[in-house]
PDB file of C-alpha atoms and ligand atoms in Angstrom:
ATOM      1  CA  UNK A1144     -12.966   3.658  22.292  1.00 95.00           C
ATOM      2  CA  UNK A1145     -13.139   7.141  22.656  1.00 96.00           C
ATOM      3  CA  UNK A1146     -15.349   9.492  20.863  1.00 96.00           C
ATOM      4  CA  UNK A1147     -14.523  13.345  20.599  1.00 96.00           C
ATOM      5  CA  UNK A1148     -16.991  15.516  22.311  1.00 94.00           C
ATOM      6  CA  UNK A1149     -17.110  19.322  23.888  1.00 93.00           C
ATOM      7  CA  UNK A1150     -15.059  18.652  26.080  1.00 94.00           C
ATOM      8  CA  UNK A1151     -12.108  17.968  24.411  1.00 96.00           C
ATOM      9  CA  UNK A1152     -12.571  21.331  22.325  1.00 97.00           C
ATOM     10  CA  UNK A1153     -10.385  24.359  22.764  1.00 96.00           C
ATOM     11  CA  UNK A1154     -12.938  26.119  20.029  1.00 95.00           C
ATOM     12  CA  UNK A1155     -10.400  26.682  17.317  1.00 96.00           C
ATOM     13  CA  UNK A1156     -10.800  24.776  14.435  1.00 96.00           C
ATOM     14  CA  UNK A1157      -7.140  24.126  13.291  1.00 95.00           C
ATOM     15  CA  UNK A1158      -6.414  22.666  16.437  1.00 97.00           C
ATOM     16  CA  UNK A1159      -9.598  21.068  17.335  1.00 97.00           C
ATOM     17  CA  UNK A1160      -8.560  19.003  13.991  1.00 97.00           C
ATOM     18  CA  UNK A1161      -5.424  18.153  15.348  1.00 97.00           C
ATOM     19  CA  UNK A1162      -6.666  17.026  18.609  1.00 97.00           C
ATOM     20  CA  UNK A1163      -9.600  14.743  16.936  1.00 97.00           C
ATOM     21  CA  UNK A1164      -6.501  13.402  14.810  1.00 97.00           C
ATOM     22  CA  UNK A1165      -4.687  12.402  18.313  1.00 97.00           C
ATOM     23  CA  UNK A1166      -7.725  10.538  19.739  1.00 97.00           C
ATOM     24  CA  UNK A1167      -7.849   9.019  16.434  1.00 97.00           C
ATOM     25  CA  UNK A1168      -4.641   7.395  17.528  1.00 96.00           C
ATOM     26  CA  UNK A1169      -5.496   6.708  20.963  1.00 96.00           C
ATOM     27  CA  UNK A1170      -7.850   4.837  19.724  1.00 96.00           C
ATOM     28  CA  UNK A1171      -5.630   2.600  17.679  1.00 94.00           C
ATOM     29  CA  UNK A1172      -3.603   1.853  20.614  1.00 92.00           C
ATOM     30  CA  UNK A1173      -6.542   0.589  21.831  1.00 92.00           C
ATOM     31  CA  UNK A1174      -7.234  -1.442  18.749  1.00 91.00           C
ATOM     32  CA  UNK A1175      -3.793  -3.185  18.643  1.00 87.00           C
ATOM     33  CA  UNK A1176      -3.879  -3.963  22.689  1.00 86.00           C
ATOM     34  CA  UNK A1177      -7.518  -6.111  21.656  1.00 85.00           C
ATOM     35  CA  UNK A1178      -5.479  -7.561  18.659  1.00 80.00           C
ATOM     36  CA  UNK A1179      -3.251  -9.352  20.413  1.00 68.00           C
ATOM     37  CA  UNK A1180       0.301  -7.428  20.538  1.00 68.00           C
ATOM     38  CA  UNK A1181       0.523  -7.852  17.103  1.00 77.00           C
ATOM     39  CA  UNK A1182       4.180  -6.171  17.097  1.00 81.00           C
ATOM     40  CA  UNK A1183       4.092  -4.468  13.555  1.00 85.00           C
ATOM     41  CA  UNK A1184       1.002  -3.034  14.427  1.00 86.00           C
ATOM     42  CA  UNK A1185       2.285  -1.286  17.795  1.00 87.00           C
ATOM     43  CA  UNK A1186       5.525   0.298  15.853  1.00 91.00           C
ATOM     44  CA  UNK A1187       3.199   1.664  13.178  1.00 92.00           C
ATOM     45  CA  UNK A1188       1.117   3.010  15.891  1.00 93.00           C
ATOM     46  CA  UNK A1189       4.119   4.527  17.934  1.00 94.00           C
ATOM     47  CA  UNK A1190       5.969   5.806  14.743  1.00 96.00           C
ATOM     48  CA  UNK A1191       2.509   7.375  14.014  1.00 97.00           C
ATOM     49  CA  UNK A1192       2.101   8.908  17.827  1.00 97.00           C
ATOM     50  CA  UNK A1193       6.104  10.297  17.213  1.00 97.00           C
ATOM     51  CA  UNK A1194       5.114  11.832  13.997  1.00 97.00           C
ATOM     52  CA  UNK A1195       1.939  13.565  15.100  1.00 97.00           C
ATOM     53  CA  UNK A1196       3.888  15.433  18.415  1.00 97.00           C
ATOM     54  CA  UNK A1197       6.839  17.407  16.390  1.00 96.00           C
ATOM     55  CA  UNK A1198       4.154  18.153  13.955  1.00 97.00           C
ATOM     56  CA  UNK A1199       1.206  19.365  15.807  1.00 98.00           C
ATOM     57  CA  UNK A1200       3.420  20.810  19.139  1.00 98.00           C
ATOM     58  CA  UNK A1201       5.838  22.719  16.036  1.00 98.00           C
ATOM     59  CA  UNK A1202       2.463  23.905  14.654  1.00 97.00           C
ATOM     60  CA  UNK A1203       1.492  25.430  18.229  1.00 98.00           C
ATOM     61  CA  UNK A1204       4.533  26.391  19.233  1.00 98.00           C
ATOM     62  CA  UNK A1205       4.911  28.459  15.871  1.00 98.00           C
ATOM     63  CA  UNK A1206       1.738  30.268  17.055  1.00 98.00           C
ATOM     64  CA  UNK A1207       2.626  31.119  20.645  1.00 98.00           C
ATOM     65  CA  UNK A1208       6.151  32.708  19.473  1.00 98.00           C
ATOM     66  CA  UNK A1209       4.315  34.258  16.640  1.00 98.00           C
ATOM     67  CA  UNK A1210       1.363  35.403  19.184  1.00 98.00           C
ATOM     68  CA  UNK A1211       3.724  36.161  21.918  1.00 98.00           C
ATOM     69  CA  UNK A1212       2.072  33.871  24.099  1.00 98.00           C
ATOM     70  CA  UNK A1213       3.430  34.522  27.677  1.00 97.00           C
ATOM     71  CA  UNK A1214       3.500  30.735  29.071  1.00 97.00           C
ATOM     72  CA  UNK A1215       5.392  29.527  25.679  1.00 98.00           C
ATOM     73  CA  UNK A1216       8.622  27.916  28.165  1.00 98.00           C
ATOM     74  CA  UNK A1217       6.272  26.253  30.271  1.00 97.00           C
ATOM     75  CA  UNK A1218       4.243  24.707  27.214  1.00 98.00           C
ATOM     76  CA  UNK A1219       6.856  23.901  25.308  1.00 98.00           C
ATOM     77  CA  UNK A1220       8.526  22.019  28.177  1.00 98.00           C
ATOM     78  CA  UNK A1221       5.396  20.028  28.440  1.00 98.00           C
ATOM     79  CA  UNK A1222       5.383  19.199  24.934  1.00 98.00           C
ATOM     80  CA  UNK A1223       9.176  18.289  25.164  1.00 98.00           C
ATOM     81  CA  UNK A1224       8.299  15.872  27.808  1.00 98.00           C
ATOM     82  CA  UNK A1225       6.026  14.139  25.553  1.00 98.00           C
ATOM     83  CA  UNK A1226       8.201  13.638  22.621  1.00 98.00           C
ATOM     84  CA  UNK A1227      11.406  12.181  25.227  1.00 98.00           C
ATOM     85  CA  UNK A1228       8.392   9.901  26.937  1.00 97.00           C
ATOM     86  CA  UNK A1229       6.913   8.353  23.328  1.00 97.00           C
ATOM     87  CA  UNK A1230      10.670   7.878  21.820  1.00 96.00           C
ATOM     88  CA  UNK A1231      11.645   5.719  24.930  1.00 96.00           C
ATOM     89  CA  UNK A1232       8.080   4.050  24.692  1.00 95.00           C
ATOM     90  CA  UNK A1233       9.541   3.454  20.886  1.00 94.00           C
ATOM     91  CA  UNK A1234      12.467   1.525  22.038  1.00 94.00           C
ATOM     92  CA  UNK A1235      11.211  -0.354  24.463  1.00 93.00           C
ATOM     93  CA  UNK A1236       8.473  -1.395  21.941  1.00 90.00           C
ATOM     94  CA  UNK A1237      11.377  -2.372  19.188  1.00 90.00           C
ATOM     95  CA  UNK A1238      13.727  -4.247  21.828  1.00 91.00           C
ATOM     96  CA  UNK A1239      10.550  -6.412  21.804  1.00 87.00           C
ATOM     97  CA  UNK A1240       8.800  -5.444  25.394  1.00 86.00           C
ATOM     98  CA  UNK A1241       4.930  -5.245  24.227  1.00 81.00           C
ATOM     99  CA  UNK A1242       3.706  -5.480  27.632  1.00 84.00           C
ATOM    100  CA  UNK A1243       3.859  -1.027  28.060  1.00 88.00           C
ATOM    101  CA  UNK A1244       1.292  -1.347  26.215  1.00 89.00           C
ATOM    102  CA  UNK A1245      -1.281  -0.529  28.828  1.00 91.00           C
ATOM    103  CA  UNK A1246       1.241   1.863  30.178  1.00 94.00           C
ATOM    104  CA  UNK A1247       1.117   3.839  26.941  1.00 94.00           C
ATOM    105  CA  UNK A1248      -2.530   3.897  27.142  1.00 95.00           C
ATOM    106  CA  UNK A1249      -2.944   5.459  30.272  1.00 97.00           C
ATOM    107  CA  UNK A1250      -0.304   8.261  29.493  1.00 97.00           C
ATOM    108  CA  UNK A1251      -2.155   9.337  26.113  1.00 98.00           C
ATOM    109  CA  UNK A1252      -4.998   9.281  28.251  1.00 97.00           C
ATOM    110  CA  UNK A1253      -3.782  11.203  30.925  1.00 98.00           C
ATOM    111  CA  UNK A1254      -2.249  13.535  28.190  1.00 98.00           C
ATOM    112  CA  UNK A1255      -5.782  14.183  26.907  1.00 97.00           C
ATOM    113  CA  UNK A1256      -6.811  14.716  30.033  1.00 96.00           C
ATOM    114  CA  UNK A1257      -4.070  16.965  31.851  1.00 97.00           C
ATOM    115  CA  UNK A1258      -3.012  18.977  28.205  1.00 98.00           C
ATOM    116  CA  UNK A1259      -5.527  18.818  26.025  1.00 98.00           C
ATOM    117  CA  UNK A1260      -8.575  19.941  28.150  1.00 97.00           C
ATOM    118  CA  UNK A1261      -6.119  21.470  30.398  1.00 97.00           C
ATOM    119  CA  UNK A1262      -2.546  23.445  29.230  1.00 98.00           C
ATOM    120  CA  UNK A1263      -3.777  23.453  25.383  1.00 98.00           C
ATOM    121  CA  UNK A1264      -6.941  25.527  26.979  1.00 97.00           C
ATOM    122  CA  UNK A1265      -4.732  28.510  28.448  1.00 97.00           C
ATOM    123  CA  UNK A1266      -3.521  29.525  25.541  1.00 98.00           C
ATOM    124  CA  UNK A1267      -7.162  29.744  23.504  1.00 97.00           C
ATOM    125  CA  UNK A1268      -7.747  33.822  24.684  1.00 97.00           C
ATOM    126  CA  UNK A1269      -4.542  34.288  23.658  1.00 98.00           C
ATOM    127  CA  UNK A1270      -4.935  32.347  19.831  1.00 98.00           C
ATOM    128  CA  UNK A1271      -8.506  33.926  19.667  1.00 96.00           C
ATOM    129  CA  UNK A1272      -7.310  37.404  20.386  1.00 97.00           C
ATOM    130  CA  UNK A1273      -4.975  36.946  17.670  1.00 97.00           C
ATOM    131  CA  UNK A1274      -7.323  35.881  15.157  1.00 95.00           C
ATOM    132  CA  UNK A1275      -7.537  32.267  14.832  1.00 94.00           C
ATOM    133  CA  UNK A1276     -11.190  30.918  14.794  1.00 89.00           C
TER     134      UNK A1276
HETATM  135 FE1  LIG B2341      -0.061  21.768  23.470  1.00 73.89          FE
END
């Protein structure tokens, strides 16, 4: 499992929230890959991983455009790329192929690792300078 720390922390608390939320899910992928495949589970989890990108990226997008945040394009396109990647994990997972499984884990992963502690962190001066604690 993995546990929030530092870190993972872009020292904002409206988004820190978020991102606890989205290891919160990681961390249920990892629960249904020890239970087994159980299929139900896996949509939930998938539907759930869907839900939580056009919320949270809207929410940060809505701040950069409302910030003026000069890298918005290249976010955003990073954030698109997400959303295309989990809807095709979504039909693979509902045309019955549970094996991507692992392959799902080690994208959120990476995602944590390459946006969260990395793009997400670019924009913090930027969010800070604007207000946002
Ligand atoms: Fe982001």
């Amino acid at each position: 499992m993995i546990e929030w720390n530092g870190e993972h922390s872009v020292g904002i608390s409206v988004i820190d929230e978020k991102h606890k939320e989205f290891i919160d899910i990681i961390n249920k992928v990892i629960v249904a890959k020890q239970h087994d495949n159980n299929p139900e589970k896996i949509e939930e989890v998938l539907r759930e991983i869907i839900d939580y990108a056009w919320n949270h990226f809207r929410d940060e997008e809505s701040y950069m455009v409302e910030f003026c945040y000069p890298e918005y394009q290249y976010h955003k396109e990073e954030h698109l790329d997400f959303v295309h990647r989990a809807n095709s994990y979504f039909k693979i997972v509902t045309s019955g192929n549970y094996q991507i499984l692992n392959e799902i884990l080690e994208y959120l992963k990476r995602w944590l690792v390459n946006h969260i502690q990395g793009t997400d962190q670019k924009y913090v001066e930027c969010f800070r300078k604007n207000g946002l604690k």
